[in-house]
């Protein structure tokens, strides 16, 4: 059994990692850290774990975690991950970082959006952990930067079009909608039930930090810079992201032809499900699973394509994909522990 | 007191009309029709009316309604409104039709999207009931076609840009999201709580019937044809539409300049509220009110503007706007009976 | 116009007061206090007020409020209301306190549940602001203690039975369920969307502070002490309380007879609506209104009665009832400004 | 692999059975029936199954199912299960019936609540499928009557108290609250999103069909008749039942002593989790799992105990428990395929 530590386990992505790893046949969680909850059994903080584990949070000492674990998930906020990642790597551990610290390959771009980087020497080594695009690199990686939730949905949605050179890179608009768990478990007014419930609104319009992350990866797929207009909105539900992505096609094409292209591109990819023509994704159909559902259609009058891409932001958009990366990095079967059927209703 | 009949009062728009008219200082509901609920007190069907009215549904006879009422709201499905509208007009009544029957001025376009029209002679007379655009026409009208909910949000959102000739009409995308009450009270699987709750999905992509209605009005504003890509989505909440509308500006402009344009355009319009720079609409901030909140920003890199427009689909998107039209047609103050403060939370 | 101050206006009850008073025909809000938001326009904090008022929060100085207002609502937490109430009364203002500070007539009981009382001399003077029970006292009062939300539902539900001496006071169980707005706008983990949504649980079982408040009033109605088992639960919705109250009847009675008793007891009370036999309250039918809906039935085998009582916790359970009290204290019509029809759906 | 048929697979319990069995290591679904959806792939009706199975619904012929399957779940409404159960048993199949047809041992009681019974000879043979109480009988059974969702929560909650003879059987009140999926996927107004969302109400008060089922089982535990006042309420959420059960204790006891009793009673039962003192169940902590969480406290003044019992109504309250029964009837490990960790948030 692989001994796993979750560094920063008090938030939703930390608990989702624990939830998945408790049933993983080849891994075992041996350390959970939390400054705030140090010494408290995890099931006091998350009653879902009642009777399932006696694990208690330990303080956030990287040394203690390194003593116990061979594989480490970093589920702390950006800025904190870069402080401990070098230590874990030097200690011979493999690391998946769920923060943004190692996603941007361009040091200057990172500092523009996030501030000072303390381990820039790792930016060249870290692998962007989207297995459907970087399978081989992930298998060989010591440090994987787990993608953001919005980027996972948008990049998987656009990859076949960009790789195929079918769309004009200056026409791409991602109108994305995310459930509230994406904001984490921090206590802020904007995440209160009564502020969100029965509401819907955009936020961080054209200035969300996931914008540059997407442009980096979309540009890599296209082989040239892509300027993306990215508009996140807040959905009154727990889990789920749906991105509606618009772009102008270079040539007249039908939805049917594009669906063939997608089926081809994602052939053999267990976690991408292409919807049949006329059928579109619903976040309710991927809840509690690692699937990314993709639907597509075309407005023939304007050569405009729209791609809909749905994921569970805590699962494929965070912890499930992190376990998928762990599986690949450790030589396990890619879907080990994460091949759950979505929960509906 | 104006004597008002609601023809087709068993659905949500019918009950919302009754709700508003029960507190209207110059109107009184004298007839509610419903085939299904004939003879039943309305408070048995909608317990909100417990103790507030003894009105019972009567059968759907236009003659009976005409005997009782001087003003008639048609809240029946499209296809049925056109069957009774001519009768009411001949009987000297004023009519606001909440269905789609008299919204499209082009007879052929109507029949393409909805089927045979039985009163095409009225298509030229009926006035599109968006008071912020057609104030004078509405004041003089006998027959007003109340706008669709999506069109209300999109047209109000785009009017200043189109009227000002600022955007390229071939680049307009409306990514709209609506609460479930927009689907009415019909019993279909897709409107069940468990099918919608914790879900989010697009539907009728690029082929929703509100598309041609919007293109008609947007084209009229622009003075030339507009091709709109319109994508409706279903939000897991009761009331509210938010439309995120994208377009390319002909010239580089700032959000600040555009906000000035909007403030100008809507000066004196009580029911349009332009959000200050950096602030955006939330459907929760217009719930239970006749307001349309509009926010705007610009992606300078691409000369792309995005307009966010939020309404309560049952209020400004249907029954509230219908009462606003009634007020104008009857010479009442425009906001009589509908100047409610939104309900939050 | 009555000049009104809202002392502590940053929470949900404060904003609900403002919402109602903005449309009150005989009152005008002249002061809103908030330490945290001092200087900020209220519509920046609550966008529902966009375009409706230019009021800004002022700092929480009782002197400043007394200079501006003739009537003061205290919407601060318990412990703070008692610090300023004496000042306002001495300055000749009338006061409705929405906190718990003046609800308990027994000084010792207050201190047992809430801690030190700083103005115990007012405990004898303050009137419990449930107009359906204390109409005359409220009309003459300088200081009204606005009831808690749970107590409003439970006391109105039980009053006819207790006053009529029909039930055994040791058998009373109140199983109550409240929406999340009852917890206020404080940022705590337990009020986060993801902690509450799709969940349901009891809390503060048998030890909620509203217990002694209810026992005081129920005992006064019965003319002898009542021991109540009170179990609050948290509902995943914004507004609404439903209390299901069980008790054993001294004598065999039918639901029909009890409904007659209720109709009698509440005759002329505009804001209590007794449901016809076989019909029960739904919090959705009172949302956004001052109504208390009451339904009743009997389990004949066991002489057990159950009363269901539904209110909107922010309206009849807090701010609406506070305005009702203001109306009575100032000689206005009891329903002025609060006779809104519930919002559905 | 056990070949399993789901007779009546178009509803939520049917799809939940399929969801669980798709990942069951020792069973395989070979037949799904649905008159309405005959010939349609199940993933067209339930998009969660997209890419996971090519199964199509077949028509509801018992013969066809018997040809394919060795084990049959009946997930049709009551009245229909009794029509096919005898056939499947004669054909040598084992059967778990999720309807009410074989739950009541008293033929006359069944006919009073449900109407004519067509296979009364099986009422004596069928076993009530609550494994925590009837383990050995289930292991030997050919026909198991899967318990109702409310009864599962109430019976597990009360069993230790009744078995121990600690409470007065005439004082038992079950105030239960269920999520909407309990109403199934039938299209009725009362299950529409807008009718349920943001609402909460009682229904079928003192006359729900689960009442006699509970009285049968509670009486069996107590060894004498129990008269239960049972009040179901409808929660605005997808999955979950919380029952708050009140009773009077014969003797003064503490919560702590009772918790010890419960821990004893349920020792070794994997799917019952007793909450530590002062902690109570939340339906959100059992969602998507087979757990029943139980919390307990005492109102010492009145010797009144309250037990809170939470389950997922589709899982432990229906399909999960059905699979648990299948496991026992087939000699599999009791938790095979159903040991999922709850999904939160």
Coordinates of N, CA, C and O in Angstrom, one line a residue, chain C residues 126-232:
Chain C
X126 N -41.0 46.7 29.5 CA -41.1 46.3 28.1 C -42.3 45.3 27.9 O -42.6 44.5 28.7
X127 N -42.8 45.5 26.7 CA -44.0 44.7 26.3 C -43.6 43.6 25.3 O -42.8 43.9 24.3
X128 N -44.1 42.4 25.4 CA -43.7 41.4 24.5 C -44.5 41.6 23.2 O -45.8 41.6 23.2
X129 N -43.8 41.8 22.1 CA -44.5 42.4 20.9 C -45.2 41.4 20.0 O -44.9 41.4 18.8
X130 N -46.1 40.6 20.5 CA -46.9 39.7 19.7 C -48.3 40.3 19.6 O -49.1 40.1 20.5
X131 N -48.5 41.1 18.6 CA -49.8 41.9 18.5 C -51.0 41.1 18.7 O -52.0 41.6 19.2
X132 N -51.0 39.8 18.2 CA -52.2 39.0 18.3 C -52.6 38.7 19.8 O -53.7 38.3 20.1
X133 N -51.6 38.8 20.7 CA -51.9 38.6 22.1 C -51.8 39.8 23.0 O -52.5 39.9 24.0
X134 N -51.0 40.8 22.6 CA -50.8 41.9 23.5 C -51.1 43.3 22.8 O -50.4 44.2 22.9
X135 N -52.2 43.3 22.1 CA -52.5 44.5 21.3 C -52.5 45.8 22.1 O -51.8 46.8 21.7
X136 N -53.3 45.8 23.1 CA -53.5 47.1 23.9 C -52.2 47.5 24.5 O -51.8 48.7 24.6
X137 N -51.5 46.5 25.1 CA -50.2 46.9 25.8 C -49.2 47.5 24.8 O -48.5 48.4 25.1
X138 N -49.2 46.9 23.6 CA -48.2 47.4 22.6 C -48.6 48.9 22.2 O -47.7 49.7 22.0
X139 N -49.9 49.1 22.0 CA -50.3 50.5 21.6 C -49.8 51.5 22.6 O -49.5 52.6 22.2
X140 N -49.7 51.1 23.9 CA -49.3 52.1 24.9 C -47.8 52.1 25.2 O -47.3 52.8 26.0
X141 N -47.1 51.2 24.6 CA -45.7 50.9 25.0 C -44.7 51.9 24.5 O -44.9 52.5 23.4
X142 N -43.7 52.2 25.3 CA -42.5 52.9 24.8 C -41.5 51.9 24.3 O -40.7 52.2 23.4
X143 N -41.4 50.8 24.9 CA -40.4 49.8 24.6 C -41.1 48.4 24.3 O -41.7 47.9 25.2
X144 N -40.9 47.9 23.1 CA -41.5 46.6 22.8 C -40.3 45.7 22.5 O -39.4 46.0 21.7
X145 N -40.4 44.5 23.1 CA -39.5 43.4 22.8 C -40.0 42.5 21.7 O -41.0 41.8 21.9
X146 N -39.5 42.6 20.5 CA -40.0 41.9 19.4 C -39.7 40.4 19.6 O -38.6 40.0 20.0
X147 N -40.7 39.5 19.5 CA -40.5 38.1 19.8 C -39.5 37.4 18.9 O -39.2 37.9 17.8
X148 N -38.9 36.3 19.4 CA -38.0 35.5 18.6 C -38.9 34.8 17.5 O -40.1 34.8 17.5
X149 N -38.1 34.3 16.5 CA -38.8 33.8 15.3 C -39.5 32.4 15.7 O -40.7 32.2 15.4
X150 N -38.8 31.5 16.3 CA -39.4 30.3 16.7 C -40.6 30.5 17.7 O -41.7 30.0 17.5
X151 N -40.4 31.4 18.7 CA -41.5 31.6 19.6 C -42.8 32.2 18.9 O -43.9 31.8 19.2
X152 N -42.6 33.1 17.9 CA -43.7 33.6 17.2 C -44.5 32.4 16.6 O -45.8 32.4 16.7
X153 N -43.9 31.5 16.0 CA -44.6 30.4 15.3 C -45.2 29.5 16.4 O -46.4 29.1 16.2
X154 N -44.5 29.2 17.4 CA -45.0 28.2 18.4 C -46.1 28.8 19.3 O -47.2 28.2 19.5
X155 N -45.9 30.0 19.7 CA -46.9 30.6 20.6 C -48.3 30.9 19.8 O -49.3 30.5 20.3
X156 N -48.2 31.4 18.6 CA -49.4 31.6 17.9 C -50.1 30.2 17.6 O -51.3 30.1 17.6
X157 N -49.3 29.2 17.4 CA -49.8 27.9 17.1 C -50.6 27.3 18.3 O -51.6 26.6 18.2
X158 N -50.1 27.6 19.5 CA -50.6 26.9 20.7 C -51.6 27.8 21.5 O -52.4 27.3 22.3
X159 N -51.6 29.1 21.2 CA -52.4 30.0 22.1 C -53.9 29.5 22.3 O -54.3 29.5 23.4
X160 N -54.6 29.2 21.2 CA -56.0 28.8 21.5 C -56.2 27.6 22.4 O -57.0 27.5 23.2
X161 N -55.3 26.6 22.2 CA -55.4 25.4 23.0 C -55.0 25.7 24.4 O -55.7 25.1 25.3
X162 N -54.0 26.5 24.7 CA -53.6 26.7 26.1 C -54.6 27.7 26.8 O -55.0 27.4 27.9
X163 N -55.0 28.7 26.1 CA -56.0 29.6 26.6 C -57.3 28.9 26.9 O -58.0 29.1 27.9
X164 N -57.7 27.9 26.1 CA -58.9 27.1 26.3 C -58.7 26.0 27.3 O -59.6 25.3 27.6
X165 N -57.4 25.8 27.8 CA -57.2 24.8 28.8 C -57.4 23.4 28.3 O -57.9 22.5 29.0
X166 N -57.1 23.2 27.0 CA -57.5 21.9 26.4 C -56.4 20.8 26.4 O -56.6 19.7 26.2
X167 N -55.1 21.3 26.6 CA -54.0 20.3 26.5 C -53.2 20.2 27.8 O -53.1 21.2 28.6
X168 N -52.6 19.1 28.0 CA -51.8 18.8 29.2 C -50.4 19.4 28.9 O -49.7 19.1 28.0
X169 N -50.1 20.4 29.8 CA -48.9 21.2 29.6 C -47.6 20.4 29.7 O -46.5 21.0 29.3
X170 N -47.6 19.2 30.2 CA -46.3 18.4 30.2 C -46.1 17.6 29.0 O -45.1 16.8 29.0
X171 N -47.0 17.7 28.1 CA -46.9 16.8 26.9 C -46.5 17.6 25.6 O -46.5 17.0 24.5
X172 N -46.1 18.8 25.8 CA -45.9 19.7 24.6 C -44.5 19.5 24.0 O -43.5 19.7 24.7
X173 N -44.5 19.2 22.8 CA -43.3 19.0 22.0 C -43.3 19.9 20.8 O -44.3 19.9 20.0
X174 N -42.3 20.8 20.6 CA -42.3 21.6 19.4 C -41.1 21.2 18.6 O -39.9 21.4 19.0
X175 N -41.4 20.5 17.5 CA -40.3 20.1 16.5 C -40.3 21.2 15.4 O -41.2 21.2 14.6
X176 N -39.3 22.1 15.5 CA -39.3 23.3 14.6 C -38.2 23.2 13.6 O -37.2 22.6 13.8
X177 N -38.5 23.8 12.4 CA -37.5 23.8 11.3 C -37.4 25.2 10.8 O -38.4 25.8 10.4
X178 N -36.2 25.7 10.7 CA -36.0 27.0 10.2 C -35.1 27.1 9.0 O -34.1 26.4 8.9
X179 N -35.3 28.1 8.2 CA -34.4 28.4 7.1 C -33.1 29.1 7.6 O -33.0 29.5 8.8
X180 N -32.2 29.2 6.7 CA -30.8 29.6 7.1 C -30.7 31.1 7.5 O -29.8 31.5 8.3
X181 N -31.6 31.9 7.0 CA -31.5 33.3 7.3 C -31.6 33.6 8.8 O -31.2 34.6 9.3
X182 N -32.3 32.7 9.5 CA -32.4 32.8 10.9 C -31.0 32.9 11.6 O -30.9 33.4 12.7
X183 N -30.0 32.3 11.0 CA -28.7 32.4 11.6 C -27.9 33.7 11.3 O -26.8 33.9 11.8
X184 N -28.6 34.6 10.6 CA -27.9 35.9 10.3 C -26.9 35.8 9.3 O -26.7 34.8 8.6
X185 N -26.2 37.0 9.2 CA -25.2 37.1 8.1 C -23.8 37.0 8.6 O -22.8 37.3 7.9
X186 N -23.6 36.5 9.8 CA -22.3 36.3 10.4 C -21.6 35.2 9.6 O -22.2 34.2 9.1
X187 N -20.3 35.3 9.4 CA -19.5 34.3 8.6 C -19.0 33.2 9.5 O -18.0 33.3 10.2
X188 N -19.8 32.2 9.6 CA -19.4 31.0 10.3 C -19.5 29.8 9.4 O -20.3 29.8 8.5
X189 N -18.7 28.8 9.6 CA -18.7 27.6 8.7 C -20.1 27.0 8.6 O -20.5 26.6 7.5
X190 N -20.8 26.9 9.7 CA -22.1 26.3 9.7 C -23.1 27.0 8.8 O -24.2 26.4 8.5
X191 N -22.9 28.2 8.4 CA -23.8 28.9 7.5 C -23.4 29.0 6.0 O -24.0 29.6 5.2
X192 N -22.2 28.3 5.8 CA -21.8 28.3 4.4 C -22.7 27.5 3.5 O -23.3 26.5 3.9
X193 N -22.8 27.9 2.3 CA -23.7 27.2 1.3 C -23.5 25.7 1.3 O -24.5 24.9 1.5
X194 N -22.3 25.3 1.2 CA -22.0 23.9 1.0 C -22.2 23.1 2.3 O -22.3 21.8 2.2
X195 N -22.2 23.7 3.4 CA -22.5 23.0 4.7 C -24.0 22.8 4.9 O -24.3 21.9 5.7
X196 N -24.8 23.6 4.3 CA -26.2 23.6 4.6 C -27.0 23.0 3.5 O -28.0 22.2 3.7
X197 N -26.7 23.3 2.2 CA -27.4 22.9 1.1 C -27.4 21.4 1.0 O -26.5 20.7 1.3
X198 N -28.6 20.8 0.6 CA -28.8 19.4 0.6 C -28.6 18.7 1.9 O -28.3 17.5 1.9
X199 N -28.6 19.4 3.0 CA -28.5 18.9 4.3 C -29.8 19.2 5.1 O -30.6 20.1 4.8
X200 N -29.9 18.5 6.3 CA -30.9 18.8 7.2 C -30.5 18.1 8.5 O -30.2 17.0 8.6
X201 N -30.6 18.9 9.6 CA -30.1 18.4 10.9 C -30.7 19.2 12.1 O -31.1 20.3 11.9
X202 N -30.8 18.5 13.2 CA -31.2 19.3 14.4 C -30.0 20.0 15.0 O -28.8 19.7 14.6
X203 N -30.2 21.0 15.8 CA -29.1 21.7 16.5 C -29.7 22.2 17.8 O -30.9 22.5 18.0
X204 N -28.8 22.5 18.7 CA -29.2 23.0 20.1 C -30.4 22.3 20.7 O -31.3 22.9 21.2
X205 N -30.4 21.0 20.5 CA -31.5 20.2 21.0 C -31.8 20.4 22.5 O -30.9 20.2 23.3
X206 N -33.0 20.8 22.8 CA -33.4 21.0 24.2 C -32.6 22.1 24.9 O -32.7 22.2 26.1
X207 N -31.8 22.9 24.2 CA -31.1 23.9 24.9 C -31.0 25.2 24.1 O -30.0 26.0 24.2
X208 N -31.9 25.4 23.2 CA -32.0 26.7 22.4 C -32.5 27.8 23.3 O -33.4 27.6 24.1
X209 N -32.0 29.0 23.2 CA -32.4 30.1 24.0 C -33.8 30.5 23.8 O -34.4 31.3 24.6
X210 N -34.4 30.1 22.7 CA -35.9 30.4 22.6 C -36.8 29.6 23.5 O -37.9 29.9 23.6
X211 N -36.2 28.5 24.0 CA -37.0 27.6 24.9 C -37.6 28.4 26.1 O -38.8 28.4 26.2
X212 N -36.8 29.0 26.9 CA -37.4 29.8 28.1 C -38.3 30.9 27.6 O -39.3 31.1 28.3
X213 N -38.1 31.5 26.5 CA -39.0 32.6 26.0 C -40.3 32.0 25.7 O -41.4 32.5 26.1
X214 N -40.3 30.8 25.1 CA -41.6 30.2 24.8 C -42.3 29.7 26.1 O -43.5 29.9 26.3
X215 N -41.5 29.1 27.0 CA -42.2 28.7 28.2 C -42.8 29.8 29.0 O -43.9 29.7 29.6
X216 N -42.2 31.0 29.0 CA -42.7 32.2 29.7 C -44.1 32.5 29.1 O -45.1 32.7 29.8
X217 N -44.2 32.6 27.8 CA -45.4 33.0 27.1 C -46.5 31.9 27.1 O -47.7 32.2 27.3
X218 N -46.0 30.7 26.9 CA -47.0 29.6 27.0 C -47.6 29.5 28.4 O -48.8 29.2 28.5
X219 N -46.7 29.6 29.4 CA -47.2 29.5 30.8 C -48.2 30.6 31.1 O -49.2 30.4 31.7
X220 N -47.9 31.8 30.5 CA -48.8 33.0 30.8 C -50.2 32.7 30.1 O -51.2 33.0 30.7
X221 N -50.2 32.1 29.0 CA -51.4 31.7 28.3 C -52.2 30.7 29.1 O -53.4 30.7 29.2
X222 N -51.5 29.7 29.6 CA -52.1 28.6 30.3 C -52.5 28.9 31.7 O -53.3 28.2 32.3
X223 N -51.8 29.9 32.3 CA -52.1 30.2 33.7 C -51.3 29.3 34.6 O -51.6 29.2 35.8
X224 N -50.4 28.5 34.1 CA -49.5 27.7 34.9 C -48.3 27.3 34.2 O -48.3 27.4 32.9
X225 N -47.2 26.8 34.8 CA -46.0 26.5 34.1 C -46.2 25.4 33.0 O -46.9 24.5 33.2
X226 N -45.5 25.7 32.0 CA -45.5 24.7 30.8 C -44.0 24.3 30.6 O -43.1 25.1 30.6
X227 N -43.8 23.0 30.5 CA -42.5 22.5 30.2 C -42.5 22.0 28.7 O -43.2 21.0 28.4
X228 N -41.7 22.7 28.0 CA -41.7 22.4 26.5 C -40.4 21.7 26.1 O -39.3 22.1 26.4
X229 N -40.6 20.6 25.3 CA -39.4 20.1 24.6 C -39.3 20.7 23.3 O -40.2 20.5 22.4
X230 N -38.2 21.5 23.1 CA -38.1 22.2 21.8 C -36.9 21.8 21.1 O -35.8 21.8 21.6
X231 N -37.1 21.4 19.8 CA -36.0 20.9 19.0 C -36.0 21.6 17.7 O -36.8 21.4 16.8
X232 N -35.0 22.5 17.5 CA -34.9 23.3 16.3 C -34.1 22.4 15.3 O -33.1 21.7 15.7

